[in-house]
CSV table of C-alpha atoms in Angstrom, one decimal:
chain,number,residue,atom,x,y,z
G,1454,UNK,CA,-128.3,-31.9,32.2
G,1455,UNK,CA,-127.2,-30.8,35.6
G,1456,UNK,CA,-127.6,-31.8,39.2
G,1457,UNK,CA,-127.9,-29.9,42.5
G,1458,UNK,CA,-125.1,-30.5,45.0
G,1459,UNK,CA,-125.3,-29.4,48.7
G,1460,UNK,CA,-122.0,-29.0,50.4
G,1461,UNK,CA,-122.0,-29.3,54.2
G,1462,UNK,CA,-121.1,-27.8,56.6
G,1463,UNK,CA,-121.3,-24.7,54.4
G,1464,UNK,CA,-125.0,-25.3,53.6
G,1465,UNK,CA,-124.1,-24.2,50.1
G,1466,UNK,CA,-125.9,-25.6,47.1
G,1467,UNK,CA,-124.3,-25.5,43.6
G,1468,UNK,CA,-125.0,-26.7,40.2
G,1469,UNK,CA,-122.9,-29.6,38.8
G,1470,UNK,CA,-123.0,-30.4,35.0
G,1471,UNK,CA,-123.3,-34.0,33.9
G,1472,UNK,CA,-119.8,-35.5,33.7
G,1473,UNK,CA,-118.2,-32.6,35.7
G,1474,UNK,CA,-116.3,-33.6,38.8
G,1475,UNK,CA,-117.5,-32.4,42.2
G,1476,UNK,CA,-114.2,-30.7,42.8
G,1477,UNK,CA,-114.2,-28.8,39.5
G,1478,UNK,CA,-117.8,-27.7,40.1
G,1479,UNK,CA,-117.0,-26.5,43.6
G,1480,UNK,CA,-113.8,-24.6,42.7
G,1481,UNK,CA,-115.5,-22.9,39.7
G,1482,UNK,CA,-118.1,-21.6,42.1
G,1483,UNK,CA,-115.7,-20.3,44.7
G,1484,UNK,CA,-115.9,-23.2,47.1
G,1485,UNK,CA,-112.6,-24.7,48.2
G,1486,UNK,CA,-112.5,-28.4,48.9
G,1487,UNK,CA,-109.1,-29.6,50.2
G,1488,UNK,CA,-107.2,-31.5,47.4
G,1489,UNK,CA,-103.7,-32.2,46.1
G,1490,UNK,CA,-103.0,-34.6,43.3
G,1491,UNK,CA,-106.2,-34.2,41.2
G,1492,UNK,CA,-105.7,-37.7,39.8
G,1493,UNK,CA,-107.7,-39.8,42.4
G,1494,UNK,CA,-104.5,-41.1,44.0
G,1495,UNK,CA,-103.8,-39.2,47.2
G,1496,UNK,CA,-107.1,-39.2,49.0
G,1497,UNK,CA,-106.8,-35.6,50.1
G,1498,UNK,CA,-110.2,-34.6,48.6
G,1499,UNK,CA,-112.1,-37.5,50.3
G,1500,UNK,CA,-115.7,-36.5,51.2
G,1501,UNK,CA,-118.8,-38.4,52.5
G,1502,UNK,CA,-121.9,-38.6,50.4
G,1503,UNK,CA,-124.8,-38.4,52.8
G,1504,UNK,CA,-127.5,-38.3,50.1
G,1505,UNK,CA,-127.7,-39.1,46.4
G,1506,UNK,CA,-125.7,-41.3,44.0
G,1507,UNK,CA,-122.2,-40.7,42.6
G,1508,UNK,CA,-119.9,-42.4,40.1
G,1509,UNK,CA,-116.5,-42.8,41.8
G,1510,UNK,CA,-114.7,-42.5,38.5
G,1511,UNK,CA,-111.0,-43.3,38.4
G,1512,UNK,CA,-110.5,-43.3,42.2
G,1513,UNK,CA,-107.5,-45.5,43.1
G,1514,UNK,CA,-108.5,-48.5,45.3
G,1515,UNK,CA,-105.8,-47.6,47.8
G,1516,UNK,CA,-106.9,-43.9,48.0
G,1517,UNK,CA,-110.5,-44.9,48.3
G,1518,UNK,CA,-110.8,-48.4,49.7
G,1519,UNK,CA,-113.8,-50.7,49.3
G,1520,UNK,CA,-115.0,-50.3,52.9
G,1521,UNK,CA,-114.9,-46.5,52.5
G,1522,UNK,CA,-117.0,-46.7,49.4
G,1523,UNK,CA,-119.5,-48.8,51.4
G,1524,UNK,CA,-119.5,-46.1,54.0
G,1525,UNK,CA,-120.5,-43.5,51.3
G,1526,UNK,CA,-117.1,-41.9,50.9
G,1527,UNK,CA,-115.7,-40.7,47.5
G,1528,UNK,CA,-113.0,-38.6,46.0
G,1529,UNK,CA,-114.2,-35.1,44.9
G,1530,UNK,CA,-111.5,-34.9,42.2
G,1531,UNK,CA,-112.8,-37.7,40.1
G,1532,UNK,CA,-116.4,-38.5,41.2
G,1533,UNK,CA,-119.4,-37.3,39.2
G,1534,UNK,CA,-123.0,-37.0,40.2
G,1535,UNK,CA,-125.7,-39.5,39.1
G,1536,UNK,CA,-128.5,-37.6,41.0
G,1537,UNK,CA,-128.9,-34.5,43.2
G,1538,UNK,CA,-126.7,-35.1,46.2
G,1539,UNK,CA,-125.3,-33.9,49.5
G,1540,UNK,CA,-121.7,-34.3,50.6
G,1541,UNK,CA,-119.9,-33.6,53.8
G,1542,UNK,CA,-116.4,-32.1,53.4
G,1543,UNK,CA,-113.6,-31.2,55.8
G,1544,UNK,CA,-113.4,-27.5,55.1
G,1545,UNK,CA,-111.4,-25.3,57.4
G,1546,UNK,CA,-112.3,-21.7,58.2
G,1547,UNK,CA,-109.6,-19.4,56.7
G,1548,UNK,CA,-110.2,-15.7,57.5
G,1549,UNK,CA,-107.6,-14.5,55.0
G,1550,UNK,CA,-108.9,-16.6,52.1
G,1551,UNK,CA,-110.6,-14.8,49.3
G,1552,UNK,CA,-113.5,-16.4,47.5
G,1553,UNK,CA,-112.3,-16.6,43.9
G,1554,UNK,CA,-114.0,-18.8,41.4
G,1555,UNK,CA,-111.8,-20.8,39.0
G,1556,UNK,CA,-112.1,-19.6,35.5
G,1557,UNK,CA,-110.8,-20.5,32.0
G,1558,UNK,CA,-108.4,-18.1,30.2
G,1559,UNK,CA,-106.8,-17.8,26.8
G,1560,UNK,CA,-103.3,-16.4,26.6
G,1561,UNK,CA,-100.6,-15.3,24.2
G,1562,UNK,CA,-97.0,-16.0,24.9
G,1563,UNK,CA,-95.5,-12.5,25.2
G,1564,UNK,CA,-91.9,-13.5,25.8
G,1565,UNK,CA,-89.7,-16.3,27.1
G,1566,UNK,CA,-86.6,-15.6,29.2
G,1567,UNK,CA,-83.9,-18.0,30.3
G,1568,UNK,CA,-83.5,-17.7,34.1
G,1569,UNK,CA,-81.0,-20.6,34.6
G,1570,UNK,CA,-79.8,-23.5,32.5
G,1571,UNK,CA,-82.9,-25.5,33.6
G,1572,UNK,CA,-85.6,-22.8,34.3
G,1573,UNK,CA,-87.4,-20.5,31.9
G,1574,UNK,CA,-89.7,-17.6,32.7
G,1575,UNK,CA,-92.8,-17.7,30.4
G,1576,UNK,CA,-94.8,-14.5,30.3
G,1577,UNK,CA,-98.4,-14.9,29.2
G,1578,UNK,CA,-100.6,-12.0,28.1
G,1579,UNK,CA,-104.1,-13.0,29.2
G,1580,UNK,CA,-107.2,-12.2,27.2
G,1581,UNK,CA,-109.1,-11.1,30.3
G,1582,UNK,CA,-108.1,-10.1,33.8
G,1583,UNK,CA,-107.4,-12.7,36.4
G,1584,UNK,CA,-108.0,-12.1,40.1
G,1585,UNK,CA,-105.8,-14.2,42.5
G,1586,UNK,CA,-104.1,-14.2,45.8
G,1587,UNK,CA,-100.3,-14.2,45.8
G,1588,UNK,CA,-99.2,-17.8,46.1
G,1589,UNK,CA,-101.9,-19.4,44.0
G,1590,UNK,CA,-101.3,-21.3,40.8
G,1591,UNK,CA,-102.8,-22.0,37.4
G,1592,UNK,CA,-103.3,-25.2,35.4
G,1593,UNK,CA,-101.7,-24.7,32.0
G,1594,UNK,CA,-102.9,-26.9,29.1
G,1595,UNK,CA,-100.0,-28.4,27.1
G,1596,UNK,CA,-100.7,-28.4,23.4
G,1597,UNK,CA,-100.9,-31.8,21.8
G,1598,UNK,CA,-100.6,-33.6,25.2
G,1599,UNK,CA,-104.2,-33.6,26.3
G,1600,UNK,CA,-103.1,-32.8,29.8
G,1601,UNK,CA,-102.4,-29.8,32.0
G,1602,UNK,CA,-99.6,-28.9,34.4
G,1603,UNK,CA,-99.7,-26.8,37.5
G,1604,UNK,CA,-97.4,-23.7,37.7
G,1605,UNK,CA,-97.4,-21.0,40.4
G,1606,UNK,CA,-97.9,-17.4,39.3
G,1607,UNK,CA,-94.5,-15.8,40.0
G,1608,UNK,CA,-95.5,-12.1,39.9
G,1609,UNK,CA,-97.6,-10.1,42.4
G,1610,UNK,CA,-101.3,-9.4,41.8
G,1611,UNK,CA,-100.7,-5.6,41.4
G,1612,UNK,CA,-98.2,-6.2,38.6
G,1613,UNK,CA,-100.5,-8.6,36.9
G,1614,UNK,CA,-103.4,-6.2,37.2
G,1615,UNK,CA,-101.3,-3.4,35.6
G,1616,UNK,CA,-99.7,-5.4,32.8
G,1617,UNK,CA,-102.2,-8.2,32.1
G,1618,UNK,CA,-99.3,-10.6,32.1
G,1619,UNK,CA,-98.7,-13.5,34.4
G,1620,UNK,CA,-95.2,-15.0,34.8
G,1621,UNK,CA,-94.7,-18.8,35.1
G,1622,UNK,CA,-91.3,-20.2,36.0
G,1623,UNK,CA,-90.8,-23.7,34.4
G,1624,UNK,CA,-88.1,-26.1,35.3
G,1625,UNK,CA,-87.4,-28.7,32.7
G,1626,UNK,CA,-87.9,-32.3,34.0
G,1627,UNK,CA,-85.9,-35.0,32.4
G,1628,UNK,CA,-88.2,-37.1,30.2
G,1629,UNK,CA,-91.1,-34.8,31.0
G,1630,UNK,CA,-93.4,-34.3,28.0
G,1631,UNK,CA,-95.0,-31.2,29.4
G,1632,UNK,CA,-91.9,-29.2,30.5
G,1633,UNK,CA,-90.1,-30.5,27.5
G,1634,UNK,CA,-92.6,-28.9,25.2
G,1635,UNK,CA,-92.6,-25.6,27.1
G,1636,UNK,CA,-88.7,-25.5,27.0
G,1637,UNK,CA,-88.1,-26.8,23.5
G,1638,UNK,CA,-91.1,-25.9,21.3
G,1639,UNK,CA,-93.0,-23.0,22.8
G,1640,UNK,CA,-92.3,-19.6,21.3
G,1641,UNK,CA,-93.5,-16.0,21.5
G,1642,UNK,CA,-96.8,-15.5,19.8
G,1643,UNK,CA,-98.1,-19.0,20.6
G,1644,UNK,CA,-101.6,-19.3,22.0
G,1645,UNK,CA,-102.3,-21.3,25.2
G,1646,UNK,CA,-105.2,-22.1,27.4
G,1647,UNK,CA,-105.2,-22.2,31.2
G,1648,UNK,CA,-107.5,-22.2,34.2
G,1649,UNK,CA,-107.2,-20.8,37.7
G,1650,UNK,CA,-106.5,-19.6,40.2
G,1651,UNK,CA,-106.0,-22.8,42.3
G,1652,UNK,CA,-104.6,-23.5,45.7
G,1653,UNK,CA,-104.7,-22.5,49.4
G,1654,UNK,CA,-101.2,-21.2,49.6
G,1655,UNK,CA,-101.4,-17.5,50.6
G,1656,UNK,CA,-100.2,-15.2,53.4
G,1657,UNK,CA,-102.1,-15.2,56.6
G,1658,UNK,CA,-101.7,-11.4,57.0
G,1659,UNK,CA,-104.3,-11.1,59.8
G,1660,UNK,CA,-102.0,-13.0,62.1
G,1661,UNK,CA,-99.6,-10.0,62.2
G,1662,UNK,CA,-96.6,-12.2,62.8
G,1663,UNK,CA,-93.0,-12.3,61.4
G,1664,UNK,CA,-92.9,-14.4,58.2
G,1665,UNK,CA,-90.4,-17.0,57.1
G,1666,UNK,CA,-90.4,-18.2,53.5
G,1667,UNK,CA,-88.4,-21.3,52.6
G,1668,UNK,CA,-88.0,-22.2,48.9
G,1669,UNK,CA,-85.9,-24.5,46.8
G,1670,UNK,CA,-85.5,-24.9,43.1
G,1671,UNK,CA,-88.3,-23.5,41.0
G,1672,UNK,CA,-90.4,-23.4,44.2
G,1673,UNK,CA,-89.3,-19.8,44.4
G,1674,UNK,CA,-92.3,-18.7,42.2
G,1675,UNK,CA,-95.0,-18.5,45.0
G,1676,UNK,CA,-92.7,-17.0,47.6
G,1677,UNK,CA,-91.5,-14.4,45.2
G,1678,UNK,CA,-95.1,-13.3,44.4
G,1679,UNK,CA,-96.1,-13.3,48.1
G,1680,UNK,CA,-93.0,-11.2,49.1
G,1681,UNK,CA,-93.4,-8.7,46.3
G,1682,UNK,CA,-97.1,-8.4,47.2
G,1683,UNK,CA,-96.4,-7.8,50.9
G,1684,UNK,CA,-93.6,-5.3,50.3
G,1685,UNK,CA,-95.7,-3.5,47.6
G,1686,UNK,CA,-98.5,-3.1,50.1
G,1687,UNK,CA,-96.2,-1.6,52.8
G,1688,UNK,CA,-96.0,-4.6,55.1
G,1689,UNK,CA,-93.8,-3.8,58.1
G,1690,UNK,CA,-93.6,-7.2,59.7
G,1691,UNK,CA,-90.2,-8.9,59.5
G,1692,UNK,CA,-90.0,-11.0,56.3
G,1693,UNK,CA,-87.2,-13.6,55.8
G,1694,UNK,CA,-86.6,-15.6,52.6
G,1695,UNK,CA,-84.3,-18.6,52.8
G,1696,UNK,CA,-83.8,-19.8,49.2
G,1697,UNK,CA,-81.7,-22.8,48.2
G,1698,UNK,CA,-80.3,-24.0,44.9
G,1699,UNK,CA,-77.6,-26.5,44.0
G,1700,UNK,CA,-75.1,-24.1,42.4
G,1701,UNK,CA,-74.7,-20.4,41.6
G,1702,UNK,CA,-75.7,-20.8,38.0
G,1703,UNK,CA,-79.1,-22.1,39.2
G,1704,UNK,CA,-79.7,-19.2,41.6
G,1705,UNK,CA,-82.2,-16.9,39.9
G,1706,UNK,CA,-83.7,-13.5,40.9
G,1707,UNK,CA,-80.8,-13.2,43.3
G,1708,UNK,CA,-80.0,-9.6,42.3
G,1709,UNK,CA,-83.7,-8.7,42.7
G,1710,UNK,CA,-83.9,-9.9,46.3
G,1711,UNK,CA,-80.6,-8.3,47.2
G,1712,UNK,CA,-82.0,-5.0,45.9
G,1713,UNK,CA,-85.2,-5.5,47.9
G,1714,UNK,CA,-83.0,-5.9,51.0
G,1715,UNK,CA,-81.5,-2.4,50.4
G,1716,UNK,CA,-85.0,-0.8,50.0
G,1717,UNK,CA,-86.9,-2.6,52.8
G,1718,UNK,CA,-85.3,-2.8,56.2
G,1719,UNK,CA,-87.8,-5.5,57.3
G,1720,UNK,CA,-86.8,-7.9,54.6
G,1721,UNK,CA,-83.9,-10.4,55.0
G,1722,UNK,CA,-82.6,-12.6,52.2
G,1723,UNK,CA,-80.5,-15.8,52.8
G,1724,UNK,CA,-79.3,-17.7,49.7
G,1725,UNK,CA,-77.9,-21.2,50.2
G,1726,UNK,CA,-76.0,-23.4,47.7
G,1727,UNK,CA,-75.8,-27.1,48.4
G,1728,UNK,CA,-73.4,-28.2,45.7
G,1729,UNK,CA,-71.4,-25.1,44.8
G,1730,UNK,CA,-67.8,-26.1,44.0
G,1731,UNK,CA,-65.2,-25.2,46.6
G,1732,UNK,CA,-62.8,-22.4,45.6
G,1733,UNK,CA,-65.4,-20.2,43.9
G,1734,UNK,CA,-66.1,-16.6,45.0
G,1735,UNK,CA,-69.4,-17.6,46.6
G,1736,UNK,CA,-69.4,-16.0,50.1
G,1737,UNK,CA,-73.0,-16.9,51.0
G,1738,UNK,CA,-74.4,-19.9,52.9
G,1739,UNK,CA,-73.6,-23.4,51.9
G,1740,UNK,CA,-75.8,-26.4,52.5
G,1741,UNK,CA,-79.5,-27.1,52.3
G,1742,UNK,CA,-82.4,-24.7,53.0
G,1743,UNK,CA,-83.3,-26.1,56.4
G,1744,UNK,CA,-79.6,-26.0,57.4
G,1745,UNK,CA,-79.3,-22.3,56.4
G,1746,UNK,CA,-82.6,-21.5,58.2
G,1747,UNK,CA,-81.4,-23.1,61.4
G,1748,UNK,CA,-78.1,-21.2,61.2
G,1749,UNK,CA,-79.9,-17.9,60.7
G,1750,UNK,CA,-82.4,-18.5,63.5
G,1751,UNK,CA,-80.2,-20.1,66.2
G,1752,UNK,CA,-82.8,-19.4,68.9
G,1753,UNK,CA,-85.5,-21.3,67.0
G,1754,UNK,CA,-88.6,-20.3,64.9
G,1755,UNK,CA,-91.3,-19.7,67.5
G,1756,UNK,CA,-93.5,-16.7,66.8
G,1757,UNK,CA,-93.3,-17.0,63.0
G,1758,UNK,CA,-95.6,-18.0,60.2
G,1759,UNK,CA,-93.6,-20.3,57.8
G,1760,UNK,CA,-94.4,-20.8,54.1
G,1761,UNK,CA,-92.6,-23.7,52.3
G,1762,UNK,CA,-92.4,-24.3,48.6
G,1763,UNK,CA,-90.1,-26.8,46.8
G,1764,UNK,CA,-89.5,-30.5,46.1
G,1765,UNK,CA,-90.9,-33.0,48.6
G,1766,UNK,CA,-87.5,-33.9,50.2
G,1767,UNK,CA,-86.9,-30.2,50.9
G,1768,UNK,CA,-90.4,-29.8,52.4
G,1769,UNK,CA,-89.8,-32.8,54.7
G,1770,UNK,CA,-86.5,-31.5,55.9
G,1771,UNK,CA,-87.8,-28.0,56.5
G,1772,UNK,CA,-90.8,-29.2,58.5
G,1773,UNK,CA,-88.6,-31.3,60.7
G,1774,UNK,CA,-86.3,-28.4,61.3
G,1775,UNK,CA,-89.1,-26.0,62.0
G,1776,UNK,CA,-90.7,-28.4,64.5
G,1777,UNK,CA,-87.4,-29.0,66.2
G,1778,UNK,CA,-87.1,-25.2,66.4
G,1779,UNK,CA,-90.5,-24.9,68.2
G,1780,UNK,CA,-92.8,-24.0,65.3
G,1781,UNK,CA,-95.7,-26.3,64.8
G,1782,UNK,CA,-98.3,-27.3,62.3
G,1783,UNK,CA,-100.8,-24.4,62.9
G,1784,UNK,CA,-98.0,-22.0,61.8
G,1785,UNK,CA,-96.6,-23.9,58.8
G,1786,UNK,CA,-98.1,-23.7,55.3
G,1787,UNK,CA,-96.9,-25.4,52.2
G,1788,UNK,CA,-97.8,-25.7,48.5
G,1789,UNK,CA,-97.1,-29.0,46.7
G,1790,UNK,CA,-97.9,-30.2,43.2
G,1791,UNK,CA,-98.4,-34.0,43.2
G,1792,UNK,CA,-98.3,-35.8,39.9
G,1793,UNK,CA,-99.7,-39.2,39.2
G,1794,UNK,CA,-96.2,-40.6,39.8
G,1795,UNK,CA,-95.5,-39.1,43.2
G,1796,UNK,CA,-99.0,-38.6,44.7
G,1797,UNK,CA,-98.7,-41.5,47.1
G,1798,UNK,CA,-95.0,-41.1,48.0
G,1799,UNK,CA,-94.8,-37.4,48.8
G,1800,UNK,CA,-97.1,-37.2,51.8
G,1801,UNK,CA,-95.3,-36.4,55.1
G,1802,UNK,CA,-95.7,-38.6,58.2
G,1803,UNK,CA,-94.9,-35.5,60.2
G,1804,UNK,CA,-97.5,-33.1,58.9
G,1805,UNK,CA,-101.1,-33.8,58.0
G,1806,UNK,CA,-101.4,-31.0,55.3
G,1807,UNK,CA,-98.5,-32.4,53.2
């Protein structure tokens, strides 16, 4: 059994299977509804039901309050239809966004490489081609866990098209069942399932402005894919990557970016270490990502498009630094993966999209 769902202001009508969430149905038919946590906790995917009946599902009472339910609001990530319905969603026009339906994929683990003591590169050979924009991510099902985890695709679309492989960079999280399995049990030849692509993190190329990428930890995945994609397509706009890690042994793809600097005069790479011991031969920047960016751009950040990816504290600090340097919300983009544990605590008071 299925129902018809009309999404305004797009005036688009899609089919929603019984028990399928509104968000999943929309994404699988190429319609993007803003969302973040996917657990009914953050409220990012809140929509208004103007006609029809829905089941609110596991919506958290703080993300969807009683008076909002009375007003006809619901969370697209966990609500299901009980009849044909119409919803009103806050959907921004994005001229650079491609319409790519979310699909399911099967994959074989081609190889696993150790990038740092805490980060592994997992290369997955897909059973069918995937089309995505650099910066997007997939949801990877963790065997035996009954749950999926979000990981950005770390290689450029052209490389994926040629090889059929996607690369996922996975940092182990202390006590994390999902990353623990991927680090300790997964091996070459294993079969996995995933879905994607997801996300609204991609380069706004039509703006034709210099680009600043700010990344920390394993948040390098999306910026790496975006930068490789831009340079591979012959982009001539200035591109700067400011990448931060705690110490030199956690700094990965450093040699690759230094080689790109030699081949592309429009690309600048700034690596910053926040906890590198004194007395080592490290001659690069010391401190956090936002500090290194401010030092590199002493005149401020006006006239750039900025793309941020990393842990929430890094995102917060970078947004504050960018705004102090005269770059504002319309020119700042960020990708964030919110788990059930941090969905309510990682939202920035400075920036409505975080």
